Coordinates of C-alpha atoms in Angstrom, one line a residue:
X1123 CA 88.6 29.6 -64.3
X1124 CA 85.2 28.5 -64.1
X1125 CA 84.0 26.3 -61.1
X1126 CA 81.2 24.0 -61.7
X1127 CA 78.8 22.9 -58.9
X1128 CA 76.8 20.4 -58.5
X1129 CA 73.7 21.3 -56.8
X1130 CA 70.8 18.3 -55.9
X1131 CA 67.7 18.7 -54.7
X1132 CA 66.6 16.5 -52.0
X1133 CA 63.0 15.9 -51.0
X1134 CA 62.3 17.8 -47.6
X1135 CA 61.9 15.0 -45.5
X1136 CA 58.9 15.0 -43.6
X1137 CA 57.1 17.5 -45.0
X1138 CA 53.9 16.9 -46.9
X1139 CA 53.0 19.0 -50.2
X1140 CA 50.5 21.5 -49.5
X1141 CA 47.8 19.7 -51.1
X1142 CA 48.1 17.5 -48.4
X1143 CA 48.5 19.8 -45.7
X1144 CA 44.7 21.3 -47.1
X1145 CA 43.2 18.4 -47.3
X1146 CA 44.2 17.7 -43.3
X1147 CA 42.7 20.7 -43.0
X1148 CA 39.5 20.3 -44.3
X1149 CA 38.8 16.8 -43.1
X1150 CA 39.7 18.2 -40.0
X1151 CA 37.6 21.2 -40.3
X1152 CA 34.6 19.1 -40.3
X1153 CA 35.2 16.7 -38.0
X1154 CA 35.3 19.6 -35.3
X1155 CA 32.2 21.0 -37.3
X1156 CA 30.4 17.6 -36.5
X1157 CA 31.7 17.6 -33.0
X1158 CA 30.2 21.4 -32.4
X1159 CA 26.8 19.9 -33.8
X1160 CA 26.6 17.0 -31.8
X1161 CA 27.7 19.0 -28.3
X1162 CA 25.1 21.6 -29.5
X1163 CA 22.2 19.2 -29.7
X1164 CA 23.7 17.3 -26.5
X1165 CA 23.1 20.7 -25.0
X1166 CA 19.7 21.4 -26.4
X1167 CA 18.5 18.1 -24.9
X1168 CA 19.8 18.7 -21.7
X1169 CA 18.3 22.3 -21.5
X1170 CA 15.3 21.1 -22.7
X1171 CA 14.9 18.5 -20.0
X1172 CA 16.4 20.9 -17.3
X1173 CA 13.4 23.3 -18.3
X1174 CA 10.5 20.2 -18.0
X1175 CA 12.3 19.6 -14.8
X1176 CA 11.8 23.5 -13.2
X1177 CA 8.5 23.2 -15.0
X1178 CA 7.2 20.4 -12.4
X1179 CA 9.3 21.9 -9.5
X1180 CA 7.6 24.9 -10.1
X1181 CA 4.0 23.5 -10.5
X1182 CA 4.9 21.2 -6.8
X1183 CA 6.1 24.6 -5.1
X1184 CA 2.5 26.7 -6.8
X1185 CA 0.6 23.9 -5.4
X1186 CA 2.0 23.9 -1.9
X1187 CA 1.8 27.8 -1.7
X1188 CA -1.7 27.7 -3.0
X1189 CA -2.9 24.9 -1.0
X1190 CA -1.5 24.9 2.4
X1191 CA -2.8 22.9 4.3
X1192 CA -4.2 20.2 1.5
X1193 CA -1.6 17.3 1.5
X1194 CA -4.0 15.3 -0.7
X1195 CA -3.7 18.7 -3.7
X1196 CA 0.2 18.6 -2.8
X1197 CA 0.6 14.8 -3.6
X1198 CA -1.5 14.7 -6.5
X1199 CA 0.7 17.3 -8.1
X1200 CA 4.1 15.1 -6.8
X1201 CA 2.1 11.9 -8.3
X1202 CA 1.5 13.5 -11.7
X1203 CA 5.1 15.7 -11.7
X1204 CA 6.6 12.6 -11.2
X1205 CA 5.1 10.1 -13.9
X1206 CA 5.6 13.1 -16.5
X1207 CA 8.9 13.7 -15.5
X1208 CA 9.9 9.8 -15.7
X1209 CA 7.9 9.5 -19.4
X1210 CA 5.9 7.0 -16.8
X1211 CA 2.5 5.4 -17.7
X1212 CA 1.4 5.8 -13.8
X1213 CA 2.6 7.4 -10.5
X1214 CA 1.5 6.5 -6.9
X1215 CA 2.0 8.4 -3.8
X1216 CA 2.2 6.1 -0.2
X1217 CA 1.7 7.8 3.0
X1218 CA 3.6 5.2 5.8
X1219 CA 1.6 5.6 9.2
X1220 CA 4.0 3.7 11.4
X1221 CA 2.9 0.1 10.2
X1222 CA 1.8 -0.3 6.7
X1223 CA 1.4 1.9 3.7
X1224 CA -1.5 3.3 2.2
X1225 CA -2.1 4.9 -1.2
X1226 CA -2.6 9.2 -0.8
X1227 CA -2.2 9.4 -4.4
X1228 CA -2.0 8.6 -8.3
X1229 CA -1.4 10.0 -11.6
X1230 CA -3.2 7.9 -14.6
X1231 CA -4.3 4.8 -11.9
X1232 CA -7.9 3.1 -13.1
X1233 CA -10.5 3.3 -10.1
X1234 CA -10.6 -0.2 -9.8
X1235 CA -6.8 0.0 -8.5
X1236 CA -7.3 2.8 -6.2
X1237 CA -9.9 1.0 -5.2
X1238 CA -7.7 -1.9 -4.5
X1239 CA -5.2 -0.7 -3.1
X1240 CA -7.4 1.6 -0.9
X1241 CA -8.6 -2.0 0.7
X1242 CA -5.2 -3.5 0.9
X1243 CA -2.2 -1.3 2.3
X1244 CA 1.6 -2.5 1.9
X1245 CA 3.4 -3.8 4.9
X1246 CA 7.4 -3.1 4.7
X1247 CA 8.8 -6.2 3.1
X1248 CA 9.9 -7.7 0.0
X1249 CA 6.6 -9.1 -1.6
X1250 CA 6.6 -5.3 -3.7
X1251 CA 8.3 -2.8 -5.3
X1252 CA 6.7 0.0 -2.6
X1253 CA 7.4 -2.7 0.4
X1254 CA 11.3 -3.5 -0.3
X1255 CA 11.7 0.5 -1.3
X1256 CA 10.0 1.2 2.4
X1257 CA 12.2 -1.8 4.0
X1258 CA 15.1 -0.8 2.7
X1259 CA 14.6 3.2 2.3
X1260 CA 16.7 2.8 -0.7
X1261 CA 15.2 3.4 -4.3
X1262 CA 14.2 0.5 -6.4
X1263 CA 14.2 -0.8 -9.6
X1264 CA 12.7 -3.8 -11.0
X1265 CA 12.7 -4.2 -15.0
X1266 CA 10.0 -6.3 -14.8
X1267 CA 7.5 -7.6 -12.1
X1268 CA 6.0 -10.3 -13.5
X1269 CA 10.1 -12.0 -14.0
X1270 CA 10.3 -11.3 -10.3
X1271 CA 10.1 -14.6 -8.0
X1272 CA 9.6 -12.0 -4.8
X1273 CA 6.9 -9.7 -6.1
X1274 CA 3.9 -11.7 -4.6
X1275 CA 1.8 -8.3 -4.2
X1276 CA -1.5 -9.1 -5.8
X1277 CA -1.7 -5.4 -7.5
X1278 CA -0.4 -7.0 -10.5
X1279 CA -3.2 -8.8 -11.1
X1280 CA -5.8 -6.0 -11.0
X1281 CA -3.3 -3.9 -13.5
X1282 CA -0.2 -5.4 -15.3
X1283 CA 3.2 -3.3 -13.7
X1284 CA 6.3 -4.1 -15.7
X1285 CA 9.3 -1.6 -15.0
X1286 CA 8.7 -0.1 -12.2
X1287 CA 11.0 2.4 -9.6
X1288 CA 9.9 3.1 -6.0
X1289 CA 11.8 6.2 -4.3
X1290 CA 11.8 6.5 -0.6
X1291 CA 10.4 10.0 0.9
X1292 CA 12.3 10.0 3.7
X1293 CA 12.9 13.0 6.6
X1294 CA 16.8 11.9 8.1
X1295 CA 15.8 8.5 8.3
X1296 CA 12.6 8.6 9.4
X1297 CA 9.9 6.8 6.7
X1298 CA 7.3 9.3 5.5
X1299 CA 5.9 7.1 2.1
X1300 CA 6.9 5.7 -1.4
X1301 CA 7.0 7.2 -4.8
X1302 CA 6.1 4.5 -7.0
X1303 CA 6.1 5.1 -10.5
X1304 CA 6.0 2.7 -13.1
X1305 CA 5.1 1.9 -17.0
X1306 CA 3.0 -0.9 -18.2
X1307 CA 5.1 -2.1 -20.7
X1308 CA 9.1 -3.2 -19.4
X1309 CA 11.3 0.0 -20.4
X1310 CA 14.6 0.4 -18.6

């Protein structure tokens, strides 16, 4: 006696056919490829900038050593360190004496500004980026001067600010001067 069987083939459920399972693969094979490429040049940007920033700490910390007693060599070196490092078009240094402050140095200024604001030192206040940053000891940033209704400080008229970011040099929370950087065209 001879038994017959039926035998039926199901489709596997779930499963996928191998073509399918290579094409997963390979679309998935380059996504992480892209990924890698994108956190390796996320990670040569950020080295890069972490070297330009040791580059200017070190050039700060050779001028101090070299100069030690020449405050006016030391804030030059800040000034310029600091519009570099910021892609700035200008940097200003202000020394506060108790009262007002007065300009100790610049990176890029024209002579006629120095000049300027050699003749007219910054009380703490609002009427300027550098006065509201001294007021407040807090850093400041203003996209745009010539937009802002408080920024009375006549400086803009010998040279057109835009964007500009004043950072508080502070000792505990005593006032020692303003970093003032700032670019001529508005830039966040």
């Amino acid at each position: 006696m001879v038994r017959r069987t039926r035998i039926s083939v199901k489709p596997a459920r779930g499963r996928k056919s191998k073509g399918t399972k290579q094409r997963r693969r390979t679309k998935s094979s380059a996504r992480g490829s892209r990924q890698r490429t994108e956190a390796s040049e996320q990670l040569s940007r950020e080295l890069q900038e972490a070297r330009g920033q040791l580059a200017a700490t070190s050039k700060v910390l050779g001028t101090i050593s070299s100069s030690a007693f020449d405050l006016n060599a030391v804030f030059k070196t800040v000034a310029e360190s600091s519009g570099r490092l910021c892609g700035a078009d200008r940097a200003n240094i202000f020394r506060f004496d108790g009262e007002v402050l007065r300009i100790a140095a610049a990176f890029n200024a024209p002579k006629r500004l120095m000049d300027w604001l050699e003749q007219n030192p910054i009380k703490p206040g609002q009427h300027s980026v550098v006065a509201r940053t001294a007021l407040e000891r807090r850093t400041t940033h203003v996209l745009d001067v010539l937009a802002e209704p408080k920024h009375t400080y006549a400086a803009k008229a010998i040279e057109s600010f835009r964007t500009c970011l004043g950072v508080p040099i502070l000792k505990g929370d005593h006032l020692l001067g303003v970093v003032l950087v700032y670019h001529l065209q508005i830039q966040p």
